[in-house]
CSV table of C-alpha atoms in Angstrom, one decimal:
chain,number,residue,atom,x,y,z
L,1,UNK,CA,25.0,86.4,301.2
L,2,UNK,CA,21.9,87.9,300.7
L,3,UNK,CA,20.3,90.1,297.6
L,4,UNK,CA,18.1,92.4,298.4
L,5,UNK,CA,15.4,94.0,295.8
L,6,UNK,CA,15.2,97.6,296.7
L,7,UNK,CA,17.8,99.0,294.9
L,8,UNK,CA,18.1,102.2,296.8
L,9,UNK,CA,18.1,100.1,299.9
L,10,UNK,CA,21.2,97.9,298.4
L,11,UNK,CA,23.2,101.0,296.7
L,12,UNK,CA,23.2,102.6,300.1
L,13,UNK,CA,24.8,99.4,302.3
L,14,UNK,CA,27.1,99.0,299.4
L,15,UNK,CA,28.5,103.0,300.0
L,16,UNK,CA,29.8,104.4,303.2
L,17,UNK,CA,27.5,102.8,305.9
L,18,UNK,CA,24.4,101.8,307.0
L,19,UNK,CA,21.4,103.4,305.6
L,20,UNK,CA,19.4,105.8,308.1
L,21,UNK,CA,16.6,104.0,309.9
L,22,UNK,CA,13.6,105.8,309.9
L,23,UNK,CA,12.7,106.5,313.2
L,24,UNK,CA,16.0,107.9,313.1
L,25,UNK,CA,14.9,110.3,310.5
L,26,UNK,CA,11.4,110.8,312.0
L,27,UNK,CA,13.1,111.4,315.3
L,28,UNK,CA,15.5,113.8,314.2
L,29,UNK,CA,12.7,115.7,312.4
L,30,UNK,CA,10.4,115.8,315.0
L,31,UNK,CA,12.6,116.7,317.7
L,32,UNK,CA,14.3,119.4,316.3
L,33,UNK,CA,10.4,121.1,315.4
L,34,UNK,CA,9.7,120.6,318.7
L,35,UNK,CA,13.3,121.6,319.8
L,36,UNK,CA,13.2,125.1,318.1
L,37,UNK,CA,9.1,125.6,318.9
L,38,UNK,CA,9.8,125.5,322.5
L,39,UNK,CA,12.8,128.4,321.9
L,40,UNK,CA,10.7,129.8,320.3
L,41,UNK,CA,7.5,130.4,322.3
L,42,UNK,CA,9.5,130.8,325.8
L,43,UNK,CA,12.8,132.6,325.2
L,44,UNK,CA,12.2,134.9,321.7
L,45,UNK,CA,9.4,135.3,320.2
L,46,UNK,CA,11.1,136.5,317.1
L,47,UNK,CA,12.7,132.8,316.7
L,48,UNK,CA,12.2,131.6,313.0
L,49,UNK,CA,12.1,127.8,312.5
L,50,UNK,CA,13.1,128.6,308.6
L,51,UNK,CA,16.9,129.3,309.1
L,52,UNK,CA,17.1,126.0,311.7
L,53,UNK,CA,14.5,123.6,309.5
L,54,UNK,CA,15.8,123.6,306.2
L,55,UNK,CA,19.3,122.4,306.7
L,56,UNK,CA,17.7,119.2,308.2
L,57,UNK,CA,16.9,116.9,304.4
L,58,UNK,CA,20.3,118.6,303.6
L,59,UNK,CA,21.9,116.4,306.8
L,60,UNK,CA,20.0,113.5,305.5
L,61,UNK,CA,20.6,113.5,302.3
L,62,UNK,CA,24.3,112.7,303.2
L,63,UNK,CA,23.5,109.5,304.4
L,64,UNK,CA,19.9,108.9,304.0
L,65,UNK,CA,17.4,107.2,300.8
L,66,UNK,CA,16.2,109.3,298.1
L,67,UNK,CA,12.2,108.9,299.7
L,68,UNK,CA,13.8,109.8,303.1
L,69,UNK,CA,15.0,113.5,302.0
L,70,UNK,CA,12.1,113.8,300.4
L,71,UNK,CA,10.1,113.0,303.0
L,72,UNK,CA,12.3,115.5,305.2
L,73,UNK,CA,11.5,118.4,302.5
L,74,UNK,CA,8.4,118.0,302.5
L,75,UNK,CA,8.2,118.2,306.7
L,76,UNK,CA,10.3,121.1,306.2
L,77,UNK,CA,8.4,122.9,303.9
L,78,UNK,CA,5.0,122.4,305.5
L,79,UNK,CA,6.2,123.0,309.1
L,80,UNK,CA,7.4,126.3,307.6
L,81,UNK,CA,4.6,127.5,306.1
L,82,UNK,CA,2.4,126.7,309.4
L,83,UNK,CA,4.8,128.9,310.7
L,84,UNK,CA,4.0,131.9,308.1
L,85,UNK,CA,-0.2,131.5,308.8
L,86,UNK,CA,1.0,132.0,312.5
L,87,UNK,CA,2.6,135.0,311.8
L,88,UNK,CA,0.2,137.3,310.4
L,89,UNK,CA,2.6,140.5,311.1
L,90,UNK,CA,4.8,139.1,308.4
L,91,UNK,CA,5.1,140.7,305.1
L,92,UNK,CA,3.4,138.3,301.8
L,93,UNK,CA,6.7,139.1,300.0
L,94,UNK,CA,8.9,138.0,303.0
L,95,UNK,CA,7.0,134.9,303.2
L,96,UNK,CA,6.9,133.6,299.5
L,97,UNK,CA,10.2,134.5,299.9
L,98,UNK,CA,10.6,132.3,302.7
L,99,UNK,CA,9.0,129.7,300.9
L,100,UNK,CA,10.7,129.7,297.4
L,101,UNK,CA,14.4,129.4,299.2
L,102,UNK,CA,13.0,126.2,301.4
L,103,UNK,CA,12.1,124.9,298.3
L,104,UNK,CA,15.1,125.3,296.0
L,105,UNK,CA,17.1,124.1,299.1
L,106,UNK,CA,15.2,121.2,299.9
L,107,UNK,CA,15.2,120.5,295.8
L,108,UNK,CA,18.9,120.9,295.7
L,109,UNK,CA,19.1,118.1,299.0
L,110,UNK,CA,16.8,115.4,297.0
L,111,UNK,CA,18.8,115.9,293.8
L,112,UNK,CA,21.7,115.7,295.9
L,113,UNK,CA,20.8,112.5,297.9
L,114,UNK,CA,19.8,110.5,294.5
L,115,UNK,CA,23.1,111.4,293.0
L,116,UNK,CA,25.2,110.2,295.8
L,117,UNK,CA,22.1,106.9,295.5
L,118,UNK,CA,23.4,105.9,292.3
L,119,UNK,CA,27.2,106.6,292.5
L,120,UNK,CA,27.2,104.4,295.4
L,121,UNK,CA,24.5,101.8,293.4
L,122,UNK,CA,26.6,101.3,290.7
L,123,UNK,CA,30.3,101.3,292.6
L,124,UNK,CA,28.6,98.4,294.6
L,125,UNK,CA,27.5,96.8,291.5
L,126,UNK,CA,30.9,97.1,289.8
L,127,UNK,CA,32.5,95.2,293.2
L,128,UNK,CA,30.1,92.9,293.4
L,129,UNK,CA,30.4,91.8,289.8
L,130,UNK,CA,34.6,91.7,291.1
L,131,UNK,CA,34.3,89.7,294.0
L,132,UNK,CA,32.0,87.3,291.8
L,133,UNK,CA,34.1,87.2,289.2
L,134,UNK,CA,37.2,86.0,291.7
L,135,UNK,CA,35.2,83.9,293.4
L,136,UNK,CA,34.3,81.9,290.0
L,137,UNK,CA,38.0,82.2,289.2
L,138,UNK,CA,39.2,80.8,292.3
L,139,UNK,CA,38.5,77.6,292.2
L,140,UNK,CA,36.3,76.3,296.0
L,141,UNK,CA,37.3,73.8,298.0
L,142,UNK,CA,38.1,70.9,299.0
L,143,UNK,CA,41.3,70.6,296.2
L,144,UNK,CA,42.2,67.4,295.6
L,145,UNK,CA,45.5,65.4,293.3
L,146,UNK,CA,46.9,62.3,293.8
L,147,UNK,CA,49.0,63.1,296.9
L,148,UNK,CA,47.0,65.7,298.7
L,149,UNK,CA,43.4,66.8,299.7
L,150,UNK,CA,43.6,70.7,300.4
L,151,UNK,CA,40.5,72.6,302.4
L,152,UNK,CA,40.1,75.9,302.5
L,153,UNK,CA,39.0,79.3,303.2
L,154,UNK,CA,38.7,82.9,301.4
L,155,UNK,CA,37.3,85.6,303.4
L,156,UNK,CA,37.6,89.0,301.8
L,157,UNK,CA,37.4,91.4,304.6
L,158,UNK,CA,34.1,93.1,303.0
L,159,UNK,CA,32.3,90.6,300.3
L,160,UNK,CA,30.7,93.8,298.3
L,161,UNK,CA,32.9,96.7,298.9
L,162,UNK,CA,36.3,95.8,299.5
L,163,UNK,CA,38.3,92.9,296.8
L,164,UNK,CA,42.0,92.0,297.3
L,165,UNK,CA,43.9,90.3,295.9
L,166,UNK,CA,44.6,86.5,297.9
L,167,UNK,CA,45.0,83.7,295.3
L,168,UNK,CA,45.8,80.0,296.0
L,169,UNK,CA,45.6,77.1,294.1
L,170,UNK,CA,46.8,72.8,294.1
L,171,UNK,CA,48.0,71.6,290.6
L,172,UNK,CA,48.4,67.7,289.8
L,173,UNK,CA,51.3,67.8,287.6
L,174,UNK,CA,53.4,64.7,285.8
L,175,UNK,CA,56.2,65.8,289.0
L,176,UNK,CA,53.9,65.7,292.0
L,177,UNK,CA,51.2,68.2,293.4
L,178,UNK,CA,52.0,71.4,293.4
L,179,UNK,CA,50.8,73.8,296.0
L,180,UNK,CA,50.0,78.2,295.7
L,181,UNK,CA,49.4,80.9,297.4
L,182,UNK,CA,49.4,84.6,296.6
L,183,UNK,CA,48.9,87.5,298.3
L,184,UNK,CA,49.3,91.0,295.9
L,185,UNK,CA,49.9,94.5,297.6
L,186,UNK,CA,47.4,96.7,297.7
L,187,UNK,CA,43.7,96.5,297.1
L,188,UNK,CA,40.7,97.1,294.4
L,189,UNK,CA,40.4,95.7,290.5
L,190,UNK,CA,44.5,96.9,290.1
L,191,UNK,CA,44.8,94.5,292.7
L,192,UNK,CA,43.0,91.6,291.4
L,193,UNK,CA,44.4,91.7,287.8
L,194,UNK,CA,48.2,91.1,288.7
L,195,UNK,CA,46.3,88.2,291.1
L,196,UNK,CA,45.3,86.9,288.3
L,197,UNK,CA,47.9,86.8,285.8
L,198,UNK,CA,49.8,85.4,288.5
L,199,UNK,CA,47.5,82.5,289.2
L,200,UNK,CA,47.1,82.0,285.4
L,201,UNK,CA,51.1,81.8,285.0
L,202,UNK,CA,50.9,79.1,288.2
L,203,UNK,CA,48.4,76.8,286.3
L,204,UNK,CA,50.3,76.2,283.4
L,205,UNK,CA,53.9,76.7,284.8
L,206,UNK,CA,53.1,74.1,287.5
L,207,UNK,CA,52.3,71.5,284.9
L,208,UNK,CA,55.2,72.3,282.5
L,209,UNK,CA,57.9,72.9,284.1
L,210,UNK,CA,60.2,70.4,285.5
L,211,UNK,CA,61.7,72.1,288.0
L,212,UNK,CA,60.3,74.5,291.8
L,213,UNK,CA,62.2,77.0,291.0
L,214,UNK,CA,61.4,77.6,286.7
L,215,UNK,CA,57.4,77.4,288.0
L,216,UNK,CA,58.6,80.3,290.6
L,217,UNK,CA,60.4,81.5,287.8
L,218,UNK,CA,57.6,81.6,285.0
L,219,UNK,CA,55.6,83.6,288.2
L,220,UNK,CA,58.4,86.3,288.2
L,221,UNK,CA,57.7,87.3,284.6
L,222,UNK,CA,54.7,86.6,284.6
L,223,UNK,CA,54.1,89.8,287.2
L,224,UNK,CA,57.2,91.7,285.0
L,225,UNK,CA,55.1,91.6,282.3
L,226,UNK,CA,51.6,93.0,284.3
L,227,UNK,CA,53.9,95.2,285.5
L,228,UNK,CA,55.1,96.6,282.5
L,229,UNK,CA,51.3,96.9,281.0
L,230,UNK,CA,50.0,98.9,283.7
L,231,UNK,CA,52.8,101.5,284.0
L,232,UNK,CA,51.3,101.7,280.2
L,233,UNK,CA,48.4,103.2,281.3
L,234,UNK,CA,49.2,104.7,284.7
L,235,UNK,CA,49.0,102.5,287.0
L,236,UNK,CA,51.1,101.5,290.1
L,237,UNK,CA,53.5,98.2,290.1
L,238,UNK,CA,52.6,95.8,291.9
L,239,UNK,CA,54.7,92.8,293.9
L,240,UNK,CA,53.0,89.3,294.8
L,241,UNK,CA,54.5,87.6,298.2
L,242,UNK,CA,53.8,84.3,296.9
L,243,UNK,CA,54.3,80.2,298.8
L,244,UNK,CA,55.2,78.0,296.1
L,245,UNK,CA,55.1,73.7,297.2
L,246,UNK,CA,56.0,70.6,295.6
L,247,UNK,CA,55.3,67.4,297.0
L,248,UNK,CA,55.2,64.1,295.9
L,249,UNK,CA,55.6,60.1,297.6
L,250,UNK,CA,58.8,61.4,299.4
L,251,UNK,CA,58.4,62.5,302.7
L,252,UNK,CA,60.1,65.9,302.5
L,253,UNK,CA,58.3,69.1,300.2
L,254,UNK,CA,60.7,71.5,298.5
L,255,UNK,CA,59.3,74.9,299.6
L,256,UNK,CA,59.9,78.1,298.0
L,257,UNK,CA,58.9,81.5,299.7
L,258,UNK,CA,58.7,84.3,298.5
L,259,UNK,CA,58.2,86.6,301.1
L,260,UNK,CA,55.1,85.4,302.0
L,261,UNK,CA,54.0,84.0,305.4
L,262,UNK,CA,55.6,80.7,306.1
L,263,UNK,CA,54.3,77.1,306.2
L,264,UNK,CA,52.9,75.6,310.0
L,265,UNK,CA,53.3,72.1,310.5
L,266,UNK,CA,50.7,70.6,312.9
L,267,UNK,CA,52.5,67.1,314.1
L,268,UNK,CA,51.1,66.5,317.2
L,269,UNK,CA,53.9,68.2,319.9
L,270,UNK,CA,56.0,69.0,316.9
L,271,UNK,CA,54.1,72.3,315.8
L,272,UNK,CA,55.6,75.1,314.0
L,273,UNK,CA,56.9,76.7,311.3
L,274,UNK,CA,58.0,74.4,308.9
L,275,UNK,CA,60.8,76.5,307.2
L,276,UNK,CA,63.4,78.6,309.0
L,277,UNK,CA,65.5,80.5,307.1
L,278,UNK,CA,64.6,84.1,305.5
L,279,UNK,CA,62.2,83.8,302.7
L,280,UNK,CA,63.3,84.9,299.5
L,281,UNK,CA,62.0,88.6,297.5
L,282,UNK,CA,58.3,88.9,296.5
L,283,UNK,CA,58.0,88.0,293.0
L,284,UNK,CA,58.2,91.0,290.6
L,285,UNK,CA,61.6,92.2,292.7
L,286,UNK,CA,63.5,89.7,291.9
L,287,UNK,CA,66.2,92.2,290.0
L,288,UNK,CA,66.6,94.0,294.1
L,289,UNK,CA,67.9,90.6,295.0
L,290,UNK,CA,71.6,89.8,295.6
L,291,UNK,CA,71.4,86.0,295.1
L,292,UNK,CA,68.7,84.3,293.0
L,293,UNK,CA,65.8,82.0,294.7
L,294,UNK,CA,67.0,78.7,295.8
L,295,UNK,CA,64.5,75.5,296.7
L,296,UNK,CA,63.9,74.6,300.9
L,297,UNK,CA,63.1,72.0,302.5
L,298,UNK,CA,61.2,70.2,305.0
L,299,UNK,CA,60.0,67.3,306.7
L,300,UNK,CA,55.8,66.7,305.4
L,301,UNK,CA,55.0,63.0,307.3
L,302,UNK,CA,51.6,61.4,307.1
L,303,UNK,CA,49.5,61.6,309.4
L,304,UNK,CA,50.6,65.5,309.4
L,305,UNK,CA,48.9,68.5,308.3
L,306,UNK,CA,50.1,72.2,306.7
L,307,UNK,CA,48.7,75.0,307.6
L,308,UNK,CA,49.0,77.7,305.1
L,309,UNK,CA,47.4,81.6,304.8
L,310,UNK,CA,47.7,84.8,303.7
L,311,UNK,CA,49.1,87.6,306.3
L,312,UNK,CA,45.6,89.2,306.4
L,313,UNK,CA,46.2,86.0,309.6
L,314,UNK,CA,49.2,86.2,311.5
L,315,UNK,CA,48.4,90.9,311.0
L,316,UNK,CA,44.7,90.8,312.1
L,317,UNK,CA,45.4,92.8,315.6
L,318,UNK,CA,42.6,92.6,318.3
L,319,UNK,CA,41.7,96.5,320.1
L,320,UNK,CA,45.5,96.5,321.7
L,321,UNK,CA,47.1,96.1,318.6
L,322,UNK,CA,48.4,92.9,319.8
L,323,UNK,CA,48.9,90.5,316.6
L,324,UNK,CA,46.9,87.0,316.5
L,325,UNK,CA,49.4,84.3,318.1
L,326,UNK,CA,49.0,81.7,314.7
L,327,UNK,CA,51.7,79.8,316.1
L,328,UNK,CA,50.6,79.9,319.9
L,329,UNK,CA,47.2,78.4,318.9
L,330,UNK,CA,48.2,76.3,316.7
L,331,UNK,CA,48.5,73.4,318.8
L,332,UNK,CA,44.1,73.6,319.8
L,333,UNK,CA,43.7,72.8,316.4
L,334,UNK,CA,45.7,69.6,316.2
L,335,UNK,CA,42.2,67.1,317.0
L,336,UNK,CA,40.4,69.1,314.1
L,337,UNK,CA,39.3,67.6,311.5
L,338,UNK,CA,40.5,69.2,308.4
L,339,UNK,CA,37.5,70.1,306.6
L,340,UNK,CA,36.5,71.3,309.7
L,341,UNK,CA,39.9,73.4,310.5
L,342,UNK,CA,40.0,76.4,307.7
L,343,UNK,CA,36.7,77.6,309.6
L,344,UNK,CA,37.9,76.8,313.3
L,345,UNK,CA,40.3,79.2,312.9
L,346,UNK,CA,39.2,81.8,311.4
L,347,UNK,CA,36.3,81.4,313.5
L,348,UNK,CA,39.1,82.3,316.6
L,349,UNK,CA,40.8,85.0,314.1
L,350,UNK,CA,37.3,86.7,314.6
L,351,UNK,CA,37.2,86.6,318.5
L,352,UNK,CA,41.0,88.0,318.3
L,353,UNK,CA,40.0,90.9,316.2
L,354,UNK,CA,37.0,92.0,317.9
L,355,UNK,CA,34.6,91.0,314.7
L,356,UNK,CA,35.7,91.1,310.7
L,357,UNK,CA,39.7,91.0,310.7
L,358,UNK,CA,41.0,94.0,308.7
L,359,UNK,CA,42.3,92.2,306.0
L,360,UNK,CA,41.0,89.5,303.7
L,361,UNK,CA,42.1,86.2,304.6
L,362,UNK,CA,43.1,82.7,302.9
L,363,UNK,CA,43.4,79.9,304.2
L,364,UNK,CA,44.0,76.1,303.1
L,365,UNK,CA,45.0,72.8,305.3
L,366,UNK,CA,47.1,70.7,303.7
L,367,UNK,CA,46.6,67.2,303.6
L,368,UNK,CA,48.9,63.8,302.6
L,369,UNK,CA,46.3,61.4,301.1
L,370,UNK,CA,47.4,57.4,302.0
L,371,UNK,CA,45.8,53.8,302.5
L,372,UNK,CA,47.1,55.2,306.2
L,373,UNK,CA,44.3,58.1,306.9
L,374,UNK,CA,42.8,58.6,303.4
L,375,UNK,CA,39.8,57.5,304.3
L,376,UNK,CA,39.3,59.6,307.0
L,377,UNK,CA,40.5,62.6,304.8
L,378,UNK,CA,38.7,61.5,302.1
L,379,UNK,CA,35.5,61.4,304.4
L,380,UNK,CA,35.3,65.1,303.7
L,381,UNK,CA,35.5,65.1,300.2
L,382,UNK,CA,31.9,65.6,298.7
């Protein structure tokens, strides 16, 4: 991501849309002035330019830079003065009143543009800081343990303006490797706060707790504590969808799915969802569940691959509204190297959604490390 040296332009880019091009500003000024001049010349000699031209700087102040608004204001003021000189029959008082009105209105337009640019700049800086903080706290891929090599990708929907609550982690513990991927309800700084609360709890519990159910219980408590603090400051309570895996030297994997997208197993012709049962309730909602969360098991043989993702993948829509068919596309990636698979999936996702997906995207490609396939897999580790 490039960094602009022009704070004004940078702040505009962090706002509601891209800044106006100078060609649009100048073309609008010249074209509008010429159009009104033609109307005044051929249709009605009494038509005055001032009441129409004076609104142009106000229009440009909503999307343009301060400099563009100043140029528009100067152009309009000079055009009005020139039109008054061309109408010698007008009284001096009326002409002065017209110029004063134009100056005041244009000054207000410039002030509005300056205030908007400052506000957008502050918002852009805060959101960029949040995105940078999230990227620092989420460890870069690949993530490696004794049992696993995990490649992945995290892509916020708009890196400088919208930040979501997708989180992931892989921890080496005395009980094997433990994998976590989660998605906090909502977006923005409150969602990030909840995401880091549950992420910190996982990093601690994954090492300390001997069972996967105890790890998930610790995550549930972390979400409840965060919601309690959030309620005290008037923020909304949030839930977190999460998938927690426990992987050791055996061919089977422990899993607890808390309302999250099910893992996808890529194993030759056996590609498909690794978990077939209904997921448990998301973290933060355990009190509403009729039964406690339990561990499920599924096969994860050596040489196979697990694909984990957030709903930014499965809920991405094409222009017709159809969801991204993750499971149907999976066989295409069977021959793709693990280190290249996240980027390949994301490219396919962008093609499906005709550009940028509408939500944050997190992908994890999990491979076992072994003497059989470890040479090829480990070659991807820097």
